[in-house]
Tab-separated table of C-alpha atoms in Angstrom:
chain	number	residue	atom	x	y	z
A	29	ASN	CA	8.407	0.802	9.780
A	30	ALA	CA	4.952	-0.238	8.731
A	31	GLY	CA	3.385	3.156	9.002
A	32	VAL	CA	-0.440	2.839	8.576
A	33	THR	CA	-1.894	-0.617	8.161
A	34	GLN	CA	-5.364	-1.323	7.042
A	35	THR	CA	-7.313	-4.516	6.954
A	36	PRO	CA	-8.901	-6.028	4.936
A	37	LYS	CA	-7.615	-4.890	1.557
A	38	PHE	CA	-10.686	-6.111	-0.332
A	39	GLN	CA	-14.175	-6.888	0.721
A	40	VAL	CA	-17.541	-7.659	-0.866
A	41	LEU	CA	-20.678	-7.129	1.193
A	42	LYS	CA	-24.422	-7.756	0.634
A	43	THR	CA	-26.733	-4.895	1.134
A	44	GLY	CA	-27.673	-4.749	4.775
A	45	GLN	CA	-24.634	-6.614	6.119
A	46	SER	CA	-22.294	-5.028	8.561
A	47	MET	CA	-18.430	-4.894	8.799
A	48	THR	CA	-15.556	-3.168	10.466
A	49	LEU	CA	-12.514	-1.695	8.756
A	50	GLN	CA	-9.405	-1.898	10.868
A	51	CYS	CA	-6.617	0.628	10.941
A	52	ALA	CA	-3.463	0.756	13.001
A	53	GLN	CA	-0.421	3.114	13.008
A	54	ASP	CA	2.950	2.694	14.612
A	55	MET	CA	4.193	6.286	14.373
A	56	ASN	CA	2.777	7.507	17.781
A	57	HIS	CA	0.575	9.870	15.989
A	58	ASN	CA	-2.127	11.536	17.888
A	59	SER	CA	-4.528	12.098	15.102
A	60	MET	CA	-6.261	9.562	12.736
A	61	TYR	CA	-8.748	9.837	9.935
A	62	TRP	CA	-10.886	7.832	7.666
A	63	TYR	CA	-11.557	8.985	4.060
A	64	ARG	CA	-13.430	7.524	1.065
A	65	GLN	CA	-12.243	7.918	-2.514
A	66	ASP	CA	-14.783	7.660	-5.334
A	67	PRO	CA	-14.012	7.967	-9.020
A	68	GLY	CA	-13.793	11.542	-10.362
A	69	MET	CA	-13.818	12.874	-6.782
A	70	GLY	CA	-11.292	14.109	-4.315
A	71	LEU	CA	-10.815	12.110	-0.961
A	72	ARG	CA	-13.789	12.990	1.376
A	73	LEU	CA	-13.338	12.930	5.093
A	74	ILE	CA	-15.691	10.603	6.918
A	75	TYR	CA	-14.568	10.866	10.588
A	76	TYR	CA	-11.584	11.744	12.437
A	77	SER	CA	-9.902	11.473	15.814
A	78	ALA	CA	-7.958	14.303	17.064
A	79	SER	CA	-6.558	12.388	19.946
A	80	GLU	CA	-7.223	9.169	21.769
A	81	GLY	CA	-10.655	9.319	23.367
A	82	THR	CA	-12.226	11.871	20.908
A	83	THR	CA	-14.042	11.439	17.554
A	84	ASP	CA	-15.622	13.873	15.275
A	85	LYS	CA	-17.665	13.899	12.076
A	86	GLY	CA	-16.160	14.788	8.824
A	87	GLU	CA	-17.792	15.742	5.524
A	88	VAL	CA	-19.691	12.409	4.915
A	89	PRO	CA	-20.344	10.777	8.109
A	90	ASN	CA	-23.816	9.247	7.555
A	91	GLY	CA	-24.004	5.426	7.662
A	92	TYR	CA	-20.716	5.095	9.456
A	93	ASN	CA	-19.472	4.862	13.082
A	94	VAL	CA	-15.901	4.855	14.462
A	95	SER	CA	-14.038	3.774	17.297
A	96	ARG	CA	-10.724	5.136	18.611
A	97	LEU	CA	-9.736	2.021	20.492
A	98	ASN	CA	-6.465	3.263	21.660
A	99	LYS	CA	-3.662	5.551	20.218
A	100	ARG	CA	-2.712	3.061	17.613
A	101	GLU	CA	-6.044	1.893	16.404
A	102	PHE	CA	-9.103	3.631	14.680
A	103	SER	CA	-11.791	1.506	13.198
A	104	LEU	CA	-14.611	2.286	10.872
A	105	ARG	CA	-17.894	0.418	11.045
A	106	LEU	CA	-20.642	0.132	8.560
A	107	GLU	CA	-23.814	-0.995	10.369
A	108	SER	CA	-25.982	-1.731	7.362
A	109	ALA	CA	-24.101	-1.514	4.136
A	110	ALA	CA	-25.514	0.163	1.104
A	111	PRO	CA	-24.495	0.069	-2.522
A	112	SER	CA	-23.654	3.918	-2.123
A	113	GLN	CA	-20.987	2.919	0.210
A	114	THR	CA	-18.937	1.229	-2.439
A	115	SER	CA	-15.733	2.972	-2.470
A	116	VAL	CA	-12.069	2.663	-1.535
A	117	TYR	CA	-11.434	3.662	2.117
A	118	PHE	CA	-8.228	5.121	3.482
A	119	CYS	CA	-7.057	5.520	6.886
A	120	ALA	CA	-4.498	8.193	7.571
A	121	SER	CA	-2.589	9.546	10.498
A	122	THR	CA	-0.697	12.851	11.514
A	123	PRO	CA	1.151	13.923	14.610
A	124	ARG	CA	-1.670	16.387	15.374
A	125	THR	CA	-4.725	17.771	13.776
A	126	GLY	CA	-4.462	20.845	11.568
A	127	GLY	CA	-3.224	21.316	7.996
A	128	ASN	CA	0.506	21.785	8.817
A	129	TYR	CA	1.362	18.108	8.967
A	130	GLY	CA	1.717	15.559	6.024
A	131	TYR	CA	-0.700	12.834	6.066
A	132	THR	CA	0.532	9.203	6.233
A	133	PHE	CA	-2.070	6.987	4.400
A	134	GLY	CA	-2.698	3.303	4.418
A	135	SER	CA	-2.911	1.217	1.289
A	136	GLY	CA	-6.785	1.235	1.351
A	137	THR	CA	-9.588	-1.100	1.532
A	138	ARG	CA	-11.610	-1.545	-1.588
A	139	LEU	CA	-15.258	-2.271	-0.573
A	140	THR	CA	-17.936	-3.436	-2.849
A	141	VAL	CA	-21.630	-3.500	-1.706
A	142	VAL	CA	-23.825	-5.675	-3.929
B	4	LYS	CA	-17.123	27.726	-1.663
B	5	ASN	CA	-13.739	26.294	-1.020
B	6	GLN	CA	-12.792	24.216	-3.982
B	7	VAL	CA	-9.771	22.421	-5.625
B	8	GLU	CA	-9.739	21.882	-9.400
B	9	GLN	CA	-7.065	19.872	-11.229
B	10	SER	CA	-6.343	19.752	-14.879
B	11	PRO	CA	-6.175	17.768	-17.015
B	12	GLN	CA	-8.128	14.849	-15.831
B	13	SER	CA	-5.815	12.434	-17.388
B	14	LEU	CA	-2.642	12.523	-19.538
B	15	ILE	CA	-0.576	10.173	-21.572
B	16	ILE	CA	3.030	10.937	-22.401
B	17	LEU	CA	6.023	9.023	-23.770
B	18	GLU	CA	8.815	8.097	-21.515
B	19	GLY	CA	11.534	10.653	-21.192
B	20	LYS	CA	9.061	13.594	-22.002
B	21	ASN	CA	8.320	16.320	-19.545
B	22	CYS	CA	4.662	17.341	-18.365
B	23	THR	CA	2.995	19.812	-16.351
B	24	LEU	CA	-0.083	19.300	-14.092
B	25	GLN	CA	-2.227	22.224	-12.959
B	26	CYS	CA	-4.214	22.893	-9.787
B	27	ASN	CA	-6.568	25.910	-9.136
B	28	TYR	CA	-7.928	26.544	-5.851
B	29	THR	CA	-10.414	28.947	-4.160
B	30	VAL	CA	-9.764	28.372	-0.486
B	31	SER	CA	-9.563	31.016	2.324
B	32	PRO	CA	-7.637	31.362	4.398
B	33	PHE	CA	-4.873	29.599	2.653
B	34	SER	CA	-2.510	27.749	4.752
B	35	ASN	CA	-0.477	25.392	2.451
B	36	LEU	CA	-0.557	23.303	-0.622
B	37	ARG	CA	0.674	19.853	-1.094
B	38	TRP	CA	1.038	17.514	-4.087
B	39	TYR	CA	0.610	13.789	-3.505
B	40	LYS	CA	1.428	10.808	-5.713
B	41	GLN	CA	-0.960	7.930	-5.678
B	42	ASP	CA	0.086	4.589	-7.222
B	43	THR	CA	-2.535	2.241	-8.235
B	44	GLY	CA	-3.791	0.233	-5.332
B	45	ARG	CA	-1.867	2.335	-2.775
B	46	GLY	CA	-2.494	5.308	-0.610
B	47	PRO	CA	-1.333	8.806	-1.597
B	48	VAL	CA	2.221	9.779	-0.625
B	49	SER	CA	3.366	13.435	-0.120
B	50	LEU	CA	5.757	14.897	-2.829
B	51	THR	CA	6.014	18.613	-1.931
B	52	ILE	CA	4.530	21.177	0.474
B	53	MET	CA	4.472	24.920	-0.224
B	54	THR	CA	3.385	27.634	2.262
B	55	PHE	CA	2.049	31.179	1.160
B	56	SER	CA	5.558	32.596	0.920
B	57	GLU	CA	7.069	29.888	-1.244
B	58	ASN	CA	6.737	29.894	-4.968
B	59	THR	CA	8.767	26.911	-5.980
B	60	LYS	CA	9.730	23.508	-4.311
B	61	SER	CA	11.624	20.571	-5.843
B	62	ASN	CA	11.672	16.902	-5.065
B	63	GLY	CA	14.056	15.147	-7.513
B	64	ARG	CA	12.363	15.272	-10.966
B	65	TYR	CA	9.338	16.838	-9.490
B	66	THR	CA	9.050	20.641	-9.349
B	67	ALA	CA	6.029	22.314	-7.759
B	68	THR	CA	5.229	26.076	-8.230
B	69	LEU	CA	2.768	28.182	-6.421
B	70	ASP	CA	1.231	31.595	-7.379
B	71	ALA	CA	-0.738	32.725	-4.388
B	72	ASP	CA	-2.040	35.834	-6.098
B	73	THR	CA	-3.779	33.835	-8.969
B	74	LYS	CA	-4.363	30.902	-6.597
B	75	GLN	CA	-2.632	28.435	-9.016
B	76	SER	CA	-0.128	25.678	-8.594
B	77	SER	CA	1.655	23.404	-11.108
B	78	LEU	CA	3.621	20.183	-10.793
B	79	HIS	CA	6.236	19.797	-13.390
B	80	ILE	CA	7.629	16.257	-14.088
B	81	THR	CA	10.913	16.213	-15.867
B	82	ALA	CA	12.314	13.290	-17.962
B	83	SER	CA	9.341	10.999	-17.091
B	84	GLN	CA	9.752	7.387	-16.231
B	85	LEU	CA	7.510	4.513	-16.406
B	86	SER	CA	7.401	4.625	-12.636
B	87	ASP	CA	5.778	8.173	-12.797
B	88	SER	CA	2.505	6.582	-13.977
B	89	ALA	CA	0.180	7.268	-11.089
B	90	SER	CA	-2.576	9.669	-9.885
B	91	TYR	CA	-1.339	13.140	-8.787
B	92	ILE	CA	-3.452	14.902	-6.220
B	93	CYS	CA	-3.321	18.668	-5.204
B	94	VAL	CA	-4.401	19.188	-1.662
B	95	VAL	CA	-4.955	22.583	-0.058
B	96	SER	CA	-5.031	23.352	3.682
B	97	TYR	CA	-7.016	26.175	5.018
B	98	GLY	CA	-7.535	27.610	8.399
B	99	SER	CA	-4.965	27.715	11.078
B	100	GLY	CA	-3.523	25.774	14.096
B	101	ASN	CA	-5.332	22.703	15.051
B	102	THR	CA	-8.666	23.712	13.354
B	103	GLY	CA	-6.855	23.499	9.886
B	104	LYS	CA	-8.778	21.518	7.244
B	105	LEU	CA	-7.947	19.923	3.925
B	106	ILE	CA	-9.570	19.956	0.469
B	107	PHE	CA	-8.460	17.406	-2.011
B	108	GLY	CA	-8.415	17.827	-5.717
B	109	GLN	CA	-9.908	14.953	-7.865
B	110	GLY	CA	-6.463	14.138	-9.210
B	111	THR	CA	-4.815	13.861	-12.587
B	112	THR	CA	-4.029	10.338	-13.852
B	113	LEU	CA	-0.641	10.271	-15.646
B	114	GLN	CA	0.293	7.289	-17.866
B	115	VAL	CA	3.833	7.206	-19.085
B	116	LYS	CA	4.295	4.921	-22.133
B	117	PRO	CA	7.551	3.371	-23.333
């Protein structure tokens, strides 16, 4: 089982460029999440999708947009990248929202904005 | 303010030795606490989960403890192996049902040397 698959694994952008990070899960989970991980800090929630057709802001949504394309796929878009968005981005999924489920994470996308 | 603090920030031990990682939290209302292992370049993977009524949980050489009164948890690793080199993240869930949320600690980086 693939679990949660993220693409690309690495990306370098120039300030002002746009890009979309892709995420897909094959576990039939309803809920999906985007986190960013920065040195010395815990993972912070950017956006989440409780179920297909819904999306909600997390702790640090500014500068990002998301699309829940279908039950399997949840993408994260940076419209105009800034150096402050240099980070490692993780997609995760759970059967449903709430804290009672273990999260399955993807392997991450390491993004550098120069 | 809901917070999760881990200590130490980093740790180096020799192969075969034991070690203990700490997690202190100020979260309310507490739901559960998980420890995740994150290998370099990978996403976090769940090791253990404990609810309010549980004070110890084992997963092979990993044993987690929880003291809900003092709001402290520890992760004890026995007979360390080189493959234990990773970041260990404490994650506390608060709230209930579908509205439950997570707070991630900043992690403890463990290096096991031969």
